[in-house]
Tab-separated table of C-alpha atoms in Angstrom:
chain	number	residue	atom	x	y	z
A	207	MET	CA	-0.278	11.751	-24.654
A	208	PHE	CA	2.646	12.315	-26.349
A	209	THR	CA	4.814	15.504	-27.475
A	210	SER	CA	3.329	16.874	-30.525
A	211	HIS	CA	6.744	17.087	-32.584
A	212	ARG	CA	7.401	14.345	-35.165
A	213	ARG	CA	10.583	12.211	-34.187
A	214	ARG	CA	13.001	10.396	-36.579
A	215	VAL	CA	15.800	9.020	-34.832
A	216	ALA	CA	18.732	7.310	-36.734
A	217	LEU	CA	19.831	4.168	-35.086
A	218	ALA	CA	23.254	3.781	-36.833
A	219	GLY	CA	25.107	0.717	-36.629
A	220	LEU	CA	28.914	1.700	-36.408
A	221	ALA	CA	30.430	-1.745	-35.822
A	222	ALA	CA	32.649	-2.509	-38.755
A	223	LEU	CA	31.823	-5.497	-40.995
A	224	ALA	CA	35.388	-6.708	-42.289
A	225	ALA	CA	36.374	-9.627	-44.551
A	226	ILE	CA	39.957	-10.566	-44.591
A	227	GLY	CA	41.586	-11.060	-48.001
A	228	THR	CA	44.730	-13.084	-48.544
A	229	SER	CA	46.946	-13.861	-51.549
A	230	VAL	CA	49.995	-16.010	-51.724
A	231	GLY	CA	53.318	-14.429	-50.830
A	232	ALA	CA	51.128	-10.988	-50.121
A	233	THR	CA	50.114	-9.138	-46.657
A	234	ALA	CA	46.511	-9.867	-45.589
A	235	TYR	CA	44.461	-6.934	-45.415
A	236	ALA	CA	41.199	-6.079	-43.622
A	237	ALA	CA	38.778	-5.202	-46.607
A	238	PRO	CA	36.248	-2.760	-45.269
A	239	GLN	CA	32.714	-3.114	-46.022
A	240	SER	CA	29.866	-0.577	-45.883
A	241	GLN	CA	28.089	-0.239	-42.451
A	242	PRO	CA	24.413	-1.301	-41.993
A	243	VAL	CA	22.139	1.442	-40.904
A	244	LEU	CA	19.131	1.007	-38.700
A	245	SER	CA	16.563	3.905	-38.617
A	246	VAL	CA	13.133	4.195	-36.898
A	247	SER	CA	10.313	6.514	-37.461
A	248	LEU	CA	7.687	6.962	-34.926
A	249	THR	CA	4.491	8.970	-35.579
A	250	PRO	CA	3.722	10.776	-32.244
A	251	ALA	CA	0.178	10.381	-30.697
A	252	HIS	CA	-1.876	13.775	-30.340
A	253	ALA	CA	-3.800	13.433	-26.914
A	254	GLN	CA	-7.184	14.948	-26.628
A	255	ALA	CA	-9.254	15.171	-23.519
A	256	ALA	CA	-11.916	12.584	-23.146
A	257	ALA	CA	-15.408	13.892	-23.541
A	258	PRO	CA	-17.991	13.537	-20.267
A	259	VAL	CA	-20.155	11.283	-22.064
A	260	GLN	CA	-18.831	9.210	-25.388
A	261	GLY	CA	-18.534	5.704	-27.200
A	262	ARG	CA	-15.405	4.116	-27.047
A	263	ALA	CA	-13.488	4.543	-30.585
A	264	ALA	CA	-11.691	1.652	-32.122
A	265	GLY	CA	-8.052	1.358	-32.399
A	266	ALA	CA	-6.746	0.325	-29.027
A	267	PRO	CA	-7.335	-2.887	-26.952
A	268	SER	CA	-9.865	-2.922	-24.083
A	269	TRP	CA	-7.173	-2.177	-21.567
A	270	CYS	CA	-6.103	1.176	-22.967
A	271	ALA	CA	-8.777	3.550	-21.491
A	272	PRO	CA	-10.524	6.038	-22.121
A	273	GLY	CA	-9.952	5.403	-25.801
A	274	PRO	CA	-7.030	5.780	-28.472
A	275	ASN	CA	-4.889	9.089	-27.801
A	276	GLU	CA	-7.273	10.337	-25.095
A	277	TYR	CA	-7.006	11.024	-21.506
A	278	ASN	CA	-9.095	12.009	-18.411
A	279	ARG	CA	-8.171	12.667	-14.770
A	280	THR	CA	-6.651	9.270	-14.183
A	281	GLN	CA	-6.088	7.348	-17.281
A	282	ALA	CA	-4.432	8.116	-20.588
A	283	CYS	CA	-4.172	6.078	-23.591
A	284	ALA	CA	-1.557	6.473	-26.356
A	285	VAL	CA	-1.523	4.473	-30.013
A	286	GLU	CA	1.395	5.055	-32.259
A	287	ASN	CA	2.603	3.614	-35.472
A	288	GLY	CA	6.101	3.221	-36.215
A	289	THR	CA	8.787	1.769	-38.843
A	290	LEU	CA	12.200	0.013	-38.612
A	291	THR	CA	14.187	0.529	-41.627
A	292	VAL	CA	17.317	-1.477	-42.333
A	293	ARG	CA	19.824	-0.140	-45.013
A	294	LEU	CA	22.633	-1.721	-46.512
A	295	ASN	CA	24.945	0.271	-48.952
A	296	LYS	CA	22.018	2.887	-48.961
A	297	LYS	CA	19.695	0.095	-49.957
A	298	VAL	CA	16.787	-0.863	-48.025
A	299	VAL	CA	17.172	-4.365	-47.126
A	300	GLY	CA	14.186	-4.780	-44.462
A	301	ARG	CA	11.513	-2.780	-43.252
A	302	LEU	CA	9.295	-3.489	-40.063
A	303	ASN	CA	6.180	-1.971	-38.922
A	304	PHE	CA	4.912	-1.790	-35.429
A	305	THR	CA	2.371	-0.306	-33.320
A	306	VAL	CA	3.213	0.913	-29.832
A	307	THR	CA	0.301	1.119	-27.259
A	308	GLN	CA	0.535	2.454	-23.896
A	309	HIS	CA	-1.796	3.003	-21.089
A	310	ILE	CA	-1.009	4.825	-17.436
A	311	GLY	CA	-3.258	4.472	-15.030
A	312	LEU	CA	-3.014	7.161	-12.123
A	313	ASN	CA	-4.173	6.659	-8.578
A	314	VAL	CA	-6.203	9.412	-6.603
A	315	LYS	CA	-5.150	7.610	-3.542
A	316	SER	CA	-1.560	6.492	-3.701
A	317	SER	CA	1.582	7.959	-5.007
A	318	ARG	CA	2.163	4.557	-6.741
A	319	PHE	CA	0.767	3.758	-10.276
A	320	ALA	CA	1.537	1.674	-13.366
A	321	GLU	CA	1.724	1.602	-17.244
A	322	LYS	CA	1.074	-0.993	-19.490
A	323	PHE	CA	3.291	-1.044	-22.607
A	324	SER	CA	3.518	-2.969	-25.724
A	325	VAL	CA	5.199	-3.170	-28.976
A	326	THR	CA	3.236	-5.307	-31.693
A	327	PHE	CA	5.064	-5.900	-34.992
A	328	THR	CA	2.354	-5.632	-37.634
A	329	SER	CA	3.988	-6.488	-40.880
A	330	GLY	CA	7.537	-6.353	-42.571
A	331	ALA	CA	9.912	-7.931	-45.221
A	332	GLY	CA	13.556	-8.415	-45.798
A	333	ASP	CA	16.160	-8.239	-42.942
A	334	VAL	CA	13.657	-7.599	-39.688
A	335	THR	CA	14.016	-10.458	-37.532
A	336	GLY	CA	16.025	-10.835	-34.301
A	337	PHE	CA	16.517	-7.187	-33.230
A	338	LEU	CA	16.271	-6.913	-29.777
A	339	THR	CA	13.516	-4.511	-28.337
A	340	GLU	CA	14.586	-2.667	-25.374
A	341	LEU	CA	12.428	0.094	-23.450
A	342	THR	CA	13.764	2.593	-20.885
A	343	ALA	CA	11.782	5.054	-18.695
A	344	THR	CA	12.427	7.792	-16.509
A	345	CYS	CA	10.806	10.555	-14.518
A	346	GLY	CA	11.681	13.631	-12.971
A	347	GLY	CA	11.816	15.116	-9.538
A	348	THR	CA	11.142	12.521	-6.615
A	349	CYS	CA	9.603	10.294	-9.265
A	350	ARG	CA	10.855	6.749	-9.852
A	351	ALA	CA	10.188	4.709	-12.811
A	352	VAL	CA	11.014	1.176	-13.304
A	353	SER	CA	10.461	-0.620	-16.319
A	354	HIS	CA	9.448	-4.328	-16.741
A	355	VAL	CA	9.073	-4.476	-20.351
A	356	PRO	CA	11.591	-7.549	-21.267
A	357	ALA	CA	14.258	-7.276	-24.150
A	358	GLU	CA	12.671	-9.839	-26.712
A	359	PRO	CA	13.518	-10.205	-30.603
A	360	THR	CA	11.343	-8.559	-33.374
A	361	ARG	CA	9.642	-10.709	-35.500
A	362	VAL	CA	6.483	-10.274	-37.788
A	363	GLY	CA	3.321	-10.855	-35.749
A	364	GLY	CA	5.134	-10.915	-32.409
A	365	THR	CA	4.527	-8.786	-29.551
A	366	VAL	CA	6.619	-7.282	-26.772
A	367	SER	CA	4.814	-6.227	-23.742
A	368	GLY	CA	5.120	-5.398	-19.869
A	369	THR	CA	5.105	-2.926	-17.496
A	370	ILE	CA	6.334	0.177	-15.833
A	371	ASP	CA	6.121	0.831	-12.217
A	372	TYR	CA	5.955	4.378	-10.747
A	373	SER	CA	6.459	5.813	-7.332
A	374	ASP	CA	6.637	9.360	-6.072
A	375	SER	CA	7.981	10.216	-2.833
A	376	THR	CA	6.848	13.874	-2.704
A	377	THR	CA	6.186	15.334	0.583
A	378	THR	CA	4.347	18.301	-1.190
A	379	LYS	CA	3.827	18.437	-4.990
A	380	ASN	CA	5.606	17.133	-7.937
A	381	THR	CA	4.610	17.541	-11.607
A	382	THR	CA	6.585	15.786	-14.125
A	383	ARG	CA	6.301	13.243	-17.120
A	384	THR	CA	7.721	10.054	-18.505
A	385	SER	CA	10.397	10.192	-21.072
A	386	TYR	CA	10.896	7.067	-22.936
A	387	ALA	CA	13.683	5.740	-25.082
A	388	LEU	CA	12.982	2.836	-27.560
A	389	ALA	CA	15.947	0.964	-29.367
A	390	PHE	CA	16.363	-1.881	-31.829
A	391	THR	CA	19.921	-3.662	-31.122
A	392	ARG	CA	21.768	-6.129	-32.485
A	393	PRO	CA	25.241	-7.490	-31.401
A	394	GLY	CA	27.975	-5.493	-33.199
A	395	TYR	CA	25.547	-2.289	-33.480
A	396	GLN	CA	25.521	0.742	-31.686
A	397	SER	CA	21.842	2.118	-31.445
A	398	THR	CA	20.528	5.462	-30.692
A	399	PRO	CA	17.059	5.301	-29.171
A	400	ALA	CA	13.843	7.100	-30.225
A	401	ARG	CA	12.801	9.467	-27.448
A	402	TRP	CA	9.384	10.669	-26.659
A	403	SER	CA	7.612	11.857	-23.333
A	404	SER	CA	4.061	11.217	-21.686
A	405	LEU	CA	1.529	13.802	-20.546
A	406	ASN	CA	2.264	15.717	-17.568
A	407	TYR	CA	1.220	14.116	-14.308
A	408	ARG	CA	1.153	15.457	-10.780
A	409	CYS	CA	1.450	13.626	-7.641
A	410	ASP	CA	0.594	15.592	-4.216
A	411	LYS	CA	0.658	14.740	-0.496
A	412	GLY	CA	-1.338	16.654	2.253
A	413	ASN	CA	-2.449	19.450	-0.111
A	414	LYS	CA	-5.913	20.591	0.197
A	415	ALA	CA	-7.758	23.653	-1.055
A	416	GLY	CA	-10.306	25.538	1.327
A	417	ARG	CA	-11.563	23.722	4.452
A	418	THR	CA	-12.336	20.354	2.947
A	419	GLY	CA	-9.526	18.338	4.933
A	420	ASN	CA	-6.302	16.812	4.035
A	421	TYR	CA	-6.411	14.865	0.814
A	422	GLY	CA	-3.861	12.466	1.462
A	423	THR	CA	-1.498	11.089	-1.232
A	424	GLY	CA	-2.376	10.924	-4.895
A	425	CYS	CA	-1.799	11.471	-8.475
A	426	VAL	CA	-3.815	12.809	-11.612
A	427	PHE	CA	-3.399	14.517	-14.927
A	428	PRO	CA	-3.943	18.141	-14.051
A	429	GLY	CA	-4.349	18.985	-17.822
A	430	PHE	CA	-7.475	17.386	-17.748
A	431	ARG	CA	-10.486	19.156	-16.807
A	432	PRO	CA	-13.150	17.099	-14.634
A	433	PHE	CA	-16.942	17.482	-14.998
A	434	GLU	CA	-19.042	17.888	-11.894
A	435	THR	CA	-22.266	16.589	-12.652
A	436	GLN	CA	-24.245	15.984	-9.587
A	437	GLN	CA	-25.426	19.440	-9.395
A	438	ALA	CA	-28.068	18.300	-11.810
A	439	ALA	CA	-29.796	16.344	-8.855
A	440	LEU	CA	-30.449	19.478	-6.987
A	441	PRO	CA	-33.634	21.234	-8.774
A	442	GLY	CA	-33.386	24.703	-7.574
A	443	ILE	CA	-29.647	24.895	-7.462
A	444	SER	CA	-29.257	23.327	-11.030
A	445	LYS	CA	-31.872	25.820	-12.169
A	446	ASN	CA	-30.021	28.811	-10.943
A	447	ILE	CA	-26.506	27.367	-12.286
A	448	ALA	CA	-28.290	26.999	-15.782
A	449	ARG	CA	-29.773	30.101	-16.049
A	450	ILE	CA	-26.536	32.089	-15.125
A	451	GLN	CA	-24.686	29.904	-17.399
A	452	LYS	CA	-26.554	30.862	-20.281
A	453	ALA	CA	-26.928	34.363	-19.422
A	454	GLY	CA	-23.258	35.491	-18.661
A	455	PRO	CA	-20.810	36.290	-21.604
A	456	HIS	CA	-18.187	34.262	-20.208
A	457	HIS	CA	-20.556	31.284	-19.658
A	458	TYR	CA	-18.577	30.318	-16.600
A	459	GLY	CA	-18.235	26.537	-16.229
A	460	ALA	CA	-20.354	25.692	-19.052
A	461	TYR	CA	-18.598	22.990	-21.472
A	462	GLY	CA	-21.520	22.803	-23.683
A	463	LEU	CA	-21.657	26.520	-24.368
A	464	HIS	CA	-17.983	26.742	-25.130
A	465	GLY	CA	-17.856	28.718	-21.719
A	466	ALA	CA	-14.737	29.756	-19.538
A	467	ALA	CA	-13.726	26.858	-17.219
A	468	LEU	CA	-13.740	27.241	-13.390
A	469	HIS	CA	-10.921	27.412	-11.152
A	470	ARG	CA	-10.701	26.317	-7.630
A	471	THR	CA	-9.340	28.911	-5.132
A	472	ALA	CA	-8.062	28.138	-1.599
A	473	ASN	CA	-7.689	31.807	-0.598
A	474	GLY	CA	-10.157	32.300	2.379
A	475	LYS	CA	-10.524	36.065	1.735
A	476	THR	CA	-11.341	35.356	-2.130
A	477	ILE	CA	-14.008	32.835	-0.901
A	478	ALA	CA	-15.406	35.300	1.838
A	479	ASP	CA	-15.730	38.203	-0.889
A	480	ASN	CA	-17.321	36.303	-3.337
A	481	ARG	CA	-20.059	35.206	-0.868
A	482	ARG	CA	-20.071	38.792	0.379
A	483	VAL	CA	-20.706	40.297	-3.088
A	484	ALA	CA	-23.002	37.742	-4.101
A	485	CYS	CA	-25.392	37.365	-1.270
A	486	GLY	CA	-24.334	40.084	1.040
A	487	LYS	CA	-26.981	40.747	3.945
A	488	ARG	CA	-29.818	39.445	1.989
A	489	LYS	CA	-32.737	38.426	4.202
A	490	ALA	CA	-34.372	34.879	3.463
A	491	PRO	CA	-37.979	35.750	2.667
A	492	THR	CA	-39.093	32.784	4.341
A	493	ARG	CA	-37.938	29.852	6.457
A	494	GLY	CA	-35.967	26.813	5.135
A	495	VAL	CA	-34.546	28.818	2.023
A	496	SER	CA	-30.936	29.900	1.800
A	497	CYS	CA	-28.858	32.291	-0.648
A	498	ASP	CA	-27.231	30.178	-3.592
A	499	GLU	CA	-24.369	31.955	-5.673
A	500	TYR	CA	-22.947	30.777	-8.842
A	501	PRO	CA	-20.167	30.431	-9.887
A	502	PHE	CA	-19.398	28.833	-6.634
A	503	ALA	CA	-17.729	30.885	-3.768
A	504	SER	CA	-14.586	28.454	-3.728
A	505	THR	CA	-13.764	29.366	-7.403
A	506	ARG	CA	-11.689	32.269	-8.908
A	507	GLU	CA	-14.532	33.142	-11.221
A	508	GLY	CA	-17.138	34.051	-7.992
A	509	ALA	CA	-19.128	37.123	-7.826
A	510	ALA	CA	-16.038	39.086	-6.540
A	511	ASN	CA	-14.177	38.465	-9.874
A	512	LYS	CA	-12.628	41.413	-11.248
A	513	SER	CA	-13.001	40.061	-14.804
A	514	ALA	CA	-16.732	39.300	-14.400
A	515	LYS	CA	-19.156	40.841	-16.840
A	516	ARG	CA	-22.905	41.705	-16.403
A	517	GLY	CA	-24.576	38.481	-16.395
A	518	ASP	CA	-21.645	36.554	-15.511
A	519	TRP	CA	-22.572	35.630	-11.797
A	520	GLY	CA	-25.753	35.531	-9.862
A	521	TRP	CA	-27.714	34.268	-7.068
A	522	ALA	CA	-31.182	32.525	-6.112
A	523	TRP	CA	-33.242	31.590	-2.991
A	524	VAL	CA	-32.933	27.670	-2.718
A	525	PRO	CA	-33.930	25.080	-0.122
A	526	VAL	CA	-31.559	24.856	2.816
A	527	SER	CA	-31.574	20.926	2.324
A	528	GLU	CA	-30.371	21.473	-1.232
A	529	GLN	CA	-27.453	23.906	-0.003
A	530	ASN	CA	-26.300	21.242	2.545
A	531	LYS	CA	-26.413	18.600	-0.201
A	532	GLN	CA	-24.387	20.635	-2.456
A	533	ARG	CA	-21.537	21.445	0.104
A	534	ASP	CA	-20.796	17.564	0.365
A	535	ILE	CA	-21.189	17.074	-3.728
A	536	LEU	CA	-18.923	19.796	-4.067
A	537	ASN	CA	-16.151	18.941	-1.244
A	538	ASN	CA	-16.344	15.270	-2.497
A	539	PHE	CA	-15.793	16.272	-6.212
A	540	TYR	CA	-12.681	18.318	-5.068
A	541	ARG	CA	-11.384	15.589	-3.047
A	542	ASN	CA	-11.857	12.776	-5.364
A	543	ASN	CA	-10.564	14.517	-8.423
A	544	ARG	CA	-7.768	16.055	-6.263
A	545	ILE	CA	-8.699	19.629	-7.431
A	546	LEU	CA	-6.273	21.621	-5.717
A	547	ASP	CA	-5.904	25.456	-5.805
A	548	GLY	CA	-5.941	26.781	-9.472
A	549	ASP	CA	-7.211	23.615	-10.975
A	550	ALA	CA	-9.643	23.852	-13.680
A	551	PHE	CA	-13.362	22.147	-13.956
A	552	TRP	CA	-16.498	22.194	-15.624
A	553	VAL	CA	-19.964	22.044	-14.202
A	554	ALA	CA	-22.527	19.935	-16.181
A	555	VAL	CA	-26.299	20.624	-15.094
């Protein structure tokens, strides 16, 4: 979920601690002492796309879906470990270990969504109690983030948790990410926060791709390639898809064959060209059947694709009833996952 570079941010306590020394008949002087220094290290999470079918891995609470350091089209979970180190005269006088857990839950039907955030102090020794935990969060463009994570003191075994509320006022499309700043503070100290970022997420309003109607407003993680699985319920069509996915050197849309993903196209001419090349003026051999092409005409990898190799695309006669069902399945898949022009996806049959 987070950027892949390791962050080590020093939190320097710059307020001077002074002891006043006096002697009889002499002027009093402020005797400066060494400044205490706070430093925090945070090991970044390395996000990976969640598999279409999987068992839940350990390492995150149940509310952090789909699993630790995994994401899908609408949810992202990150778990990071960090350490707060307190030094005086270059000597370590305290060390506090903690775990940050984050879950962003997007909404495909709204531009408002939320994140749950927690910091759990797992172990520590020395001077580690009483530093206030302060979190700020910001997002870019037309996005607005408001943190409701309270500023509470550190203690071993304790947890600081809250939420971050988001809203995006875009009238077109806005892709951004959350920038976080986590600081540990104490009166008299100046703190420089540790900083990191979330995955990119996208909110859009009124967009569509092809003749599938207005998609309203919603948000997704565009980096995740969703899986279209309902083609498997159509015997003739699924057989045709499986044959072409296996035969083509690019294995378009076939995740299990390490193939190349499909990409949605909103270009009407491209869609028409794909259908023309694949099915042309083929005449049905009997009533009740229709020409079914794969890759879908509504993808950039369709039959008119100039990068296609022999076997990458094909067609078959299938029942008209299956074609009608396929149209609704595909359009609903595009809508429910907000698959816009250029978005990638897989087809599993």
